[in-house]
PDB file of C-alpha atoms in Angstrom:
ATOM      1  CA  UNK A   1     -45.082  53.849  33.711  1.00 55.00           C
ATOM      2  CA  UNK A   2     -42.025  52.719  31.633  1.00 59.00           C
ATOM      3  CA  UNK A   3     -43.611  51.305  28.031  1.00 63.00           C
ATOM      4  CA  UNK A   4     -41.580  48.241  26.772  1.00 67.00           C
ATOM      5  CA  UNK A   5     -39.389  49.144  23.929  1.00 76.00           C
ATOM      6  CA  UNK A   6     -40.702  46.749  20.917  1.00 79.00           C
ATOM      7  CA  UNK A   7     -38.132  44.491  19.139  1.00 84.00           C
ATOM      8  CA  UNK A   8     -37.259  45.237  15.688  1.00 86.00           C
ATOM      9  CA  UNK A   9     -38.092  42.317  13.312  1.00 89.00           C
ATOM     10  CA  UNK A  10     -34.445  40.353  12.451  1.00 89.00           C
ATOM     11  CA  UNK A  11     -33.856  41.447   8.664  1.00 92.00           C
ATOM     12  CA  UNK A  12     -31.617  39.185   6.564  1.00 92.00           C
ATOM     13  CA  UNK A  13     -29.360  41.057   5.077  1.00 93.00           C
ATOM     14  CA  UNK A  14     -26.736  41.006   2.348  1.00 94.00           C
ATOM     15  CA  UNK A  15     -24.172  41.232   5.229  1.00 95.00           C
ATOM     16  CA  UNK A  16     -25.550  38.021   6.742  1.00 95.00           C
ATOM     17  CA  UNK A  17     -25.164  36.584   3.413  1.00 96.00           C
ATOM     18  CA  UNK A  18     -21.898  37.200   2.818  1.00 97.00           C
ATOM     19  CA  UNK A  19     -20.867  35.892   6.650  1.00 97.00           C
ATOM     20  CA  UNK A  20     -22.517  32.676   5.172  1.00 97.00           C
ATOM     21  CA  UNK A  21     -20.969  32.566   1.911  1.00 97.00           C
ATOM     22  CA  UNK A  22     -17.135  33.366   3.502  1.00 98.00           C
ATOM     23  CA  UNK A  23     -17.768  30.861   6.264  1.00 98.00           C
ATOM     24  CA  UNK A  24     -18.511  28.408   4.209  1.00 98.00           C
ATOM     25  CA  UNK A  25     -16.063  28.636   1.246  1.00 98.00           C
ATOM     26  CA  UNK A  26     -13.366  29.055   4.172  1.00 98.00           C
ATOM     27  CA  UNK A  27     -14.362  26.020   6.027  1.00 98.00           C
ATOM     28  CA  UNK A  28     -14.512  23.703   2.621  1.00 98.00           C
ATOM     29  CA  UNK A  29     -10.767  25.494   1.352  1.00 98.00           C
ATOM     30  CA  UNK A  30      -9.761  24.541   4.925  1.00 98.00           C
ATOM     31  CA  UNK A  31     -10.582  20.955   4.419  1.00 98.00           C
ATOM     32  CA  UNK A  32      -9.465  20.784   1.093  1.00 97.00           C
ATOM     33  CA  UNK A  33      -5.885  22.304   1.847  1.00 96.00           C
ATOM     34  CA  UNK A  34      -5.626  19.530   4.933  1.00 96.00           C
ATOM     35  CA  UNK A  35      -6.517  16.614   2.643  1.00 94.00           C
ATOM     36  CA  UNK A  36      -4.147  17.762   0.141  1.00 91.00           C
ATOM     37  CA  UNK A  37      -1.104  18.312   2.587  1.00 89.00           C
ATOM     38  CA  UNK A  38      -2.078  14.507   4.109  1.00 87.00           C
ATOM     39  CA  UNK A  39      -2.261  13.112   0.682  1.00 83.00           C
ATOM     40  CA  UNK A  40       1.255  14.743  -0.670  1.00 79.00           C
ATOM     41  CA  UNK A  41       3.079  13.448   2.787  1.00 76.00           C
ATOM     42  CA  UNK A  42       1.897  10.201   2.181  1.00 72.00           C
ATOM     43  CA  UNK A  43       2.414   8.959  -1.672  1.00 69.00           C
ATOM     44  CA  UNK A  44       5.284   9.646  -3.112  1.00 65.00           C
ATOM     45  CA  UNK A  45       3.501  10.025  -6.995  1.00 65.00           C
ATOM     46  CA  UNK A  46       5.733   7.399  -8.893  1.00 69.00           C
ATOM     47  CA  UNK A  47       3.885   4.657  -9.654  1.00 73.00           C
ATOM     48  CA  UNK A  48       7.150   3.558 -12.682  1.00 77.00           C
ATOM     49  CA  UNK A  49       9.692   6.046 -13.629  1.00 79.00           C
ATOM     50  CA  UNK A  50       9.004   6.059 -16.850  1.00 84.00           C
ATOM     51  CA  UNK A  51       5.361   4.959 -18.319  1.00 85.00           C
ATOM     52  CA  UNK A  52       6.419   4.977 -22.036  1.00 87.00           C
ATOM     53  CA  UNK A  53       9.438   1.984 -21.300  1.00 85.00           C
ATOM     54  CA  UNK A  54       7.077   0.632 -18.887  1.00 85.00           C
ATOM     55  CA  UNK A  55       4.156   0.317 -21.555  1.00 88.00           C
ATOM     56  CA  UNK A  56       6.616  -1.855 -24.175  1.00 89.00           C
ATOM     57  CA  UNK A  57       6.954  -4.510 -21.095  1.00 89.00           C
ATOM     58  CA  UNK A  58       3.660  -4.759 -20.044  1.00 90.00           C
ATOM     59  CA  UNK A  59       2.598  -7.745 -22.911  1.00 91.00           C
ATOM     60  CA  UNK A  60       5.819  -9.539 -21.647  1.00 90.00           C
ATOM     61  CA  UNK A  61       4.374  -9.059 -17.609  1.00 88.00           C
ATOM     62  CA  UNK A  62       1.393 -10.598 -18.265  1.00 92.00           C
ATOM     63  CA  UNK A  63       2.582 -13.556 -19.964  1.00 91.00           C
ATOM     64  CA  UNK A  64       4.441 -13.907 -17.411  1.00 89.00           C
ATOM     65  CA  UNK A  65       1.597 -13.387 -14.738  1.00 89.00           C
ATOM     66  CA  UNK A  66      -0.403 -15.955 -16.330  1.00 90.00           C
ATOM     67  CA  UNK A  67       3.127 -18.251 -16.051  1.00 88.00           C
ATOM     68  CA  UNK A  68       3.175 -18.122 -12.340  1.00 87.00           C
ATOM     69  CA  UNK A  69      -1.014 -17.986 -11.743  1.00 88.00           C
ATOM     70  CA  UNK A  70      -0.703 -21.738 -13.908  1.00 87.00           C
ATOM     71  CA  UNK A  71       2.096 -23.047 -11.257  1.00 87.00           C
ATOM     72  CA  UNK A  72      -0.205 -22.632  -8.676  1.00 87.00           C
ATOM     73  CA  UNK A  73       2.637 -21.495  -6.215  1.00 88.00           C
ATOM     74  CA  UNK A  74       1.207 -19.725  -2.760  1.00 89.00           C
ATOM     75  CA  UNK A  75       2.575 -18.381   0.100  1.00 91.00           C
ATOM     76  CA  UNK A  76       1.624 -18.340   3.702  1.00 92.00           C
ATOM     77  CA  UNK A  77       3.712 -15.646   5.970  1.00 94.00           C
ATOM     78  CA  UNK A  78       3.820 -14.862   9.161  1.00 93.00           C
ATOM     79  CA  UNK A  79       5.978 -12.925  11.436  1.00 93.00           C
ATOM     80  CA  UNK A  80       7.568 -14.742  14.168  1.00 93.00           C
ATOM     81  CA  UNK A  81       8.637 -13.935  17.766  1.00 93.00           C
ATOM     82  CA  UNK A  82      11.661 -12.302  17.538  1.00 93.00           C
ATOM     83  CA  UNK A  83      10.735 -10.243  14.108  1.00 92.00           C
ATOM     84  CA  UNK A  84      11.637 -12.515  11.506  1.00 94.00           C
ATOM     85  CA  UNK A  85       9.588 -13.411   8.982  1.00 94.00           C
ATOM     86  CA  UNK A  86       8.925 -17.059   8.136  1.00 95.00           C
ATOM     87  CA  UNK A  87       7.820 -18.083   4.989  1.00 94.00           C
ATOM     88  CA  UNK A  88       5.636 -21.786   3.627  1.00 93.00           C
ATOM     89  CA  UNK A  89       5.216 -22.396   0.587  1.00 91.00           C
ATOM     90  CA  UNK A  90       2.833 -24.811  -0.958  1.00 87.00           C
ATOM     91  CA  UNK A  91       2.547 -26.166  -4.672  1.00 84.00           C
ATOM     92  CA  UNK A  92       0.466 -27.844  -6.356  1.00 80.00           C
ATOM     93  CA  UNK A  93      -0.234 -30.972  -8.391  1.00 78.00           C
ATOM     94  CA  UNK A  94       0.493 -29.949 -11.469  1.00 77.00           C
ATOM     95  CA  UNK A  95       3.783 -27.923 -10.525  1.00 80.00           C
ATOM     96  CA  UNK A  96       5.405 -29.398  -7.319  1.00 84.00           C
ATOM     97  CA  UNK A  97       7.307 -27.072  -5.320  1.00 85.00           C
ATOM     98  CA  UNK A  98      11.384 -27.727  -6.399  1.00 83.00           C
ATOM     99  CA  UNK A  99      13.523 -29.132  -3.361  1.00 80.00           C
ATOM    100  CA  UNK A 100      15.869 -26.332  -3.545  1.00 83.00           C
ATOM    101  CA  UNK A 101      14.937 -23.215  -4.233  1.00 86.00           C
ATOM    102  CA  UNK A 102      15.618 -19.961  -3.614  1.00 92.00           C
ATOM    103  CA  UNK A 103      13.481 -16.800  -2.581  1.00 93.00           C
ATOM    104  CA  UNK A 104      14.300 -13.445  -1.579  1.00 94.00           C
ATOM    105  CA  UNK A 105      11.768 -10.638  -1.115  1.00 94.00           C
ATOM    106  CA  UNK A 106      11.730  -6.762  -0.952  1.00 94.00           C
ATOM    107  CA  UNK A 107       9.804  -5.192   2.009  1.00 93.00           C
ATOM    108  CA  UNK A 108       8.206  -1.975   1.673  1.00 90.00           C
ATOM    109  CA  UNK A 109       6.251   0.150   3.859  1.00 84.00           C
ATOM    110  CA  UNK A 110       3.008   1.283   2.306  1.00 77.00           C
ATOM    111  CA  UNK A 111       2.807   4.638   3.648  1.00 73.00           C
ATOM    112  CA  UNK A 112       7.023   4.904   3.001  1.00 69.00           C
ATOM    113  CA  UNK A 113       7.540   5.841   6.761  1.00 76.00           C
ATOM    114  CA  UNK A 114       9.989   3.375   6.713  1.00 82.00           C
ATOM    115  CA  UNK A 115      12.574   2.633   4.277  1.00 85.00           C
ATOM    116  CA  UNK A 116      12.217  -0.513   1.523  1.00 88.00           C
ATOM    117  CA  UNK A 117      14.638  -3.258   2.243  1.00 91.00           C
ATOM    118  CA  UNK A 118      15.875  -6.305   0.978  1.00 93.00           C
ATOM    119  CA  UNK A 119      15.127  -9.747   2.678  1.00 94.00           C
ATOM    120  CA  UNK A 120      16.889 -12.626   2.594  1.00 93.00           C
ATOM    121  CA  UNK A 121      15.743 -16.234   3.200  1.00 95.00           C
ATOM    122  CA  UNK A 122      17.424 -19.530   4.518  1.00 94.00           C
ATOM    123  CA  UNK A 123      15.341 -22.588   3.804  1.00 91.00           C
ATOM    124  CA  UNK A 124      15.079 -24.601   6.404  1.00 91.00           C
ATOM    125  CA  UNK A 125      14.647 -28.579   6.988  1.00 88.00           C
ATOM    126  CA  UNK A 126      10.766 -28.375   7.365  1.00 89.00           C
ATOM    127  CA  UNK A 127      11.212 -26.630   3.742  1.00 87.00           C
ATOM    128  CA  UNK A 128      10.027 -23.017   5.037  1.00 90.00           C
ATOM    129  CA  UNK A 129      12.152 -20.054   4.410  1.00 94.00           C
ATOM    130  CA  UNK A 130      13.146 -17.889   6.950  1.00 95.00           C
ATOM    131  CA  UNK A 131      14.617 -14.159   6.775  1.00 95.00           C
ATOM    132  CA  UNK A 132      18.042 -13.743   8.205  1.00 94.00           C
ATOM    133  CA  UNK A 133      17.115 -10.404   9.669  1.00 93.00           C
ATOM    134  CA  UNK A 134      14.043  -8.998  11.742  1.00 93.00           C
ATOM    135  CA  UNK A 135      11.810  -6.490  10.399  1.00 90.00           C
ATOM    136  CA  UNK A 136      11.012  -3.698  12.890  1.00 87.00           C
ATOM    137  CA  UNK A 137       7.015  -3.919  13.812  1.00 86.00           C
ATOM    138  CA  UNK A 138       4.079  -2.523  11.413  1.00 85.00           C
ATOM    139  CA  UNK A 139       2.652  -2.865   8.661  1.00 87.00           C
ATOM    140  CA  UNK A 140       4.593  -4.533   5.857  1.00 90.00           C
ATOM    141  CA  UNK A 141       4.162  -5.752   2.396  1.00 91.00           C
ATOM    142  CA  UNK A 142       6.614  -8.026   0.647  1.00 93.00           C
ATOM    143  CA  UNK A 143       7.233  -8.891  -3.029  1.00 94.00           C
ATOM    144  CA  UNK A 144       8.403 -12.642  -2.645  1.00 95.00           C
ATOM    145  CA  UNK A 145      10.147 -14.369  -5.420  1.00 94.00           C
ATOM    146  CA  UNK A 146      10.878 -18.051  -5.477  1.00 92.00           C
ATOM    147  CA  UNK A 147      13.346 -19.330  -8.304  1.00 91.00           C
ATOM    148  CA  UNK A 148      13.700 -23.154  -9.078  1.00 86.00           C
ATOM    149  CA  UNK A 149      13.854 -25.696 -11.943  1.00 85.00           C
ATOM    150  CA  UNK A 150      13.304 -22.805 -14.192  1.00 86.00           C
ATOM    151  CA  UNK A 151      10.477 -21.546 -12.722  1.00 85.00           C
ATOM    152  CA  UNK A 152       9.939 -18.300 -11.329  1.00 89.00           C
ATOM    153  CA  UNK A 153       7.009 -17.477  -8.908  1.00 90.00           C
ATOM    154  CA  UNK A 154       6.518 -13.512  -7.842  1.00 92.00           C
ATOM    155  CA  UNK A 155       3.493 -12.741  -5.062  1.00 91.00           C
ATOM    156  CA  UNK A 156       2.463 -10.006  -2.687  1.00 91.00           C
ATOM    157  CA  UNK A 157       2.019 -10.725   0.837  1.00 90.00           C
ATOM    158  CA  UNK A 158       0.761  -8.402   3.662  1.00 88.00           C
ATOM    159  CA  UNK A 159       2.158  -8.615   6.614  1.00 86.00           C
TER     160      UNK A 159
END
């Protein structure tokens, strides 16, 4: 008659700790290390070359700013079929849109897989503005600005 062997009881040991402990840790430096590597592909760090000349304009931006917020200027934009961008513009009551006026725009990719560019505009008889070149497809955002009659409007647009 064969007796069955008895189990030993599991005992946590220091061993099992430290298994734990590296596991962990590793899996959390793992992480960590992706994250990092995603983040530094993706944002370039420069937010303005230099903060200190940036910091003696920044009283002179916001007046500004609060210029163009009291026009009242926005901007609707859409892309149309064959990649150009179309731009209306609509005014106010207190600051009419000028007849003839002229925007241009920048176009920047906000993940910088694609290269900023300049766009240029033709205004057209409805009184929309129209780029003279296609953008290629994704996700863009411009930085319009309309000059007229002495006024200058800046936005952001998404498109």
């Amino acid at each position: 008659m064969s007796h069955p062997q008895a189990r030993k009881p599991f005992r946590f040991t220091g061993w099992h700790f430290t298994f734990i402990l590296v596991a962990f840790f590793g899996v959390v430096i793992a992480v960590n290390v992706y994250m990092a590597t995603l983040a530094s592909g993706t944002f370039s760090g420069v937010v303005v070359e230099n903060s200190y000349v940036a910091s003696q304009d920044y009283n002179r931006w916001l007046d500004e700013a609060a210029r163009e917020k009291a026009l009242g200027w926005h901007a609707s934009v859409t892309r149309m079929v064959d990649g150009r961008v179309q731009v209306r513009m609509s005014g106010s009551e207190k600051a009419p849109l000028p007849a003839k006026a002229r925007l241009s725009g920048e176009a920047w990719h906000p993940l910088g897989q694609e290269a900023d560019r300049a766009v240029s505009f033709r205004q057209q008889a409805d009184g929309s503005y129209v780029s003279f070149d296609p953008l290629p497809a994704g996700r863009w955002r411009l930085r319009l600005r309309l000059d007229g009659d002495g006024h200058v409007w800046r936005g952001q647009e998404v498109l």
